[in-house]
Structures are given as structure tokens and as C-alpha cells.
């Protein structure tokens, strides 16, 4: 799937805040409390959040509400 440019920008604007939200719900990675914290962690840790989001897509709706 290829997004239009304006949607790509929106995706990247919202992706890390969404993963922070997932982390707050499930306490998966200690130390990730803001989008800026992602710079401190290896991709393997961040992928744990992504994987949990994929298992619980309903979190997207609760995030945007």
C-alpha cells in the first residue's frame, strides 16, 4: 500500500504518539513515555509496541477519540 504524500506525513506525525499510547496501556517498554524517548531504544524494543498494536487494532480508535 502506498499512501499519498499528505497521508505519509500524517502517519509519521501520529505513529510514535500512538505507540506511546500503546505502551501506556500495556507497560511493555519501561522508559518510553513520549515520542522523543524512541531515540533511546533499539528497534527491537520499539517493535514490541508495534506488534502489540497489530494484535489490538482497536487501540487506534481509542487513541483518536
PDB file of C-alpha atoms in Angstrom:
ATOM      1  CA  UNK A   1       0.000   0.000   0.000  1.00  0.00           C
ATOM      2  CA  UNK A   2       1.359   3.385  -0.956  1.00  0.00           C
ATOM      3  CA  UNK A   3      -0.041   6.452   0.747  1.00  0.00           C
ATOM      4  CA  UNK A   4      -0.343   9.885  -0.830  1.00  0.00           C
ATOM      5  CA  UNK A   5       2.308  12.316   0.410  1.00  0.00           C
ATOM      6  CA  UNK A   6      -0.018  14.207   2.759  1.00  0.00           C
ATOM      7  CA  UNK A   7      -1.103  10.922   4.355  1.00  0.00           C
ATOM      8  CA  UNK A   8       2.509   9.810   4.763  1.00  0.00           C
ATOM      9  CA  UNK A   9       3.243  12.999   6.684  1.00  0.00           C
ATOM     10  CA  UNK A  10       0.204  12.455   8.887  1.00  0.00           C
ATOM     11  CA  UNK A  11       1.182   8.827   9.506  1.00  0.00           C
ATOM     12  CA  UNK A  12       4.640   9.784  10.731  1.00  0.00           C
ATOM     13  CA  UNK A  13       3.232  12.621  12.823  1.00  0.00           C
ATOM     14  CA  UNK A  14       0.898  10.205  14.650  1.00  0.00           C
ATOM     15  CA  UNK A  15       2.840   6.919  14.697  1.00  0.00           C
ATOM     16  CA  UNK A  16       5.153   7.482  17.670  1.00  0.00           C
ATOM     17  CA  UNK A  17       2.445   9.132  19.806  1.00  0.00           C
ATOM     18  CA  UNK A  18       0.251   6.119  19.020  1.00  0.00           C
ATOM     19  CA  UNK A  19       2.992   3.739  20.133  1.00  0.00           C
ATOM     20  CA  UNK A  20       3.436   5.761  23.338  1.00  0.00           C
ATOM     21  CA  UNK A  21      -0.297   5.291  23.913  1.00  0.00           C
ATOM     22  CA  UNK A  22       0.056   1.533  23.377  1.00  0.00           C
ATOM     23  CA  UNK A  23       2.940   1.451  25.836  1.00  0.00           C
ATOM     24  CA  UNK A  24       0.931   3.330  28.466  1.00  0.00           C
ATOM     25  CA  UNK A  25      -1.906   0.831  28.090  1.00  0.00           C
ATOM     26  CA  UNK A  26       0.281  -2.291  28.355  1.00  0.00           C
ATOM     27  CA  UNK A  27       3.537  -1.174  30.068  1.00  0.00           C
ATOM     28  CA  UNK A  28       5.691  -3.010  27.536  1.00  0.00           C
ATOM     29  CA  UNK A  29       8.884  -0.930  27.376  1.00  0.00           C
ATOM     30  CA  UNK A  30       9.985   0.853  30.533  1.00  0.00           C
ATOM     31  CA  UNK A  31      11.216   4.356  29.755  1.00  0.00           C
ATOM     32  CA  UNK A  32       9.081   5.174  26.735  1.00  0.00           C
ATOM     33  CA  UNK A  33       6.758   7.938  27.877  1.00  0.00           C
ATOM     34  CA  UNK A  34       6.976  10.385  24.960  1.00  0.00           C
ATOM     35  CA  UNK A  35       7.783  10.284  21.237  1.00  0.00           C
ATOM     36  CA  UNK A  36      11.246  11.699  21.973  1.00  0.00           C
ATOM     37  CA  UNK A  37      12.087   8.592  24.017  1.00  0.00           C
ATOM     38  CA  UNK A  38      12.141   6.407  20.892  1.00  0.00           C
ATOM     39  CA  UNK A  39      15.608   7.708  20.016  1.00  0.00           C
ATOM     40  CA  UNK A  40      16.982   5.995  23.138  1.00  0.00           C
ATOM     41  CA  UNK A  41      15.782   2.483  22.311  1.00  0.00           C
ATOM     42  CA  UNK A  42      16.772  -0.146  19.738  1.00  0.00           C
ATOM     43  CA  UNK A  43      14.280  -1.042  17.048  1.00  0.00           C
ATOM     44  CA  UNK A  44      13.702  -4.444  18.675  1.00  0.00           C
ATOM     45  CA  UNK A  45      12.144  -2.720  21.689  1.00  0.00           C
ATOM     46  CA  UNK A  46      10.022  -0.408  19.561  1.00  0.00           C
ATOM     47  CA  UNK A  47       8.842  -3.370  17.512  1.00  0.00           C
ATOM     48  CA  UNK A  48       7.314  -4.856  20.669  1.00  0.00           C
ATOM     49  CA  UNK A  49       4.975  -1.876  20.732  1.00  0.00           C
ATOM     50  CA  UNK A  50       4.210  -2.175  17.033  1.00  0.00           C
ATOM     51  CA  UNK A  51       3.461  -5.874  17.422  1.00  0.00           C
ATOM     52  CA  UNK A  52       1.081  -5.232  20.315  1.00  0.00           C
ATOM     53  CA  UNK A  53      -0.685  -2.587  18.252  1.00  0.00           C
ATOM     54  CA  UNK A  54      -1.117  -5.076  15.410  1.00  0.00           C
ATOM     55  CA  UNK A  55      -2.683  -7.534  17.868  1.00  0.00           C
ATOM     56  CA  UNK A  56      -5.028  -4.839  19.185  1.00  0.00           C
ATOM     57  CA  UNK A  57      -6.045  -2.598  16.258  1.00  0.00           C
ATOM     58  CA  UNK A  58      -8.946  -1.266  18.323  1.00  0.00           C
ATOM     59  CA  UNK A  59      -6.350   0.878  20.114  1.00  0.00           C
ATOM     60  CA  UNK A  60      -6.209   3.106  17.047  1.00  0.00           C
ATOM     61  CA  UNK A  61      -9.840   4.092  17.557  1.00  0.00           C
ATOM     62  CA  UNK A  62      -9.419   4.746  21.264  1.00  0.00           C
ATOM     63  CA  UNK A  63      -6.270   6.786  20.540  1.00  0.00           C
ATOM     64  CA  UNK A  64      -8.000   9.151  18.132  1.00  0.00           C
ATOM     65  CA  UNK A  65     -11.118   9.641  20.246  1.00  0.00           C
TER      66      UNK A  65
END
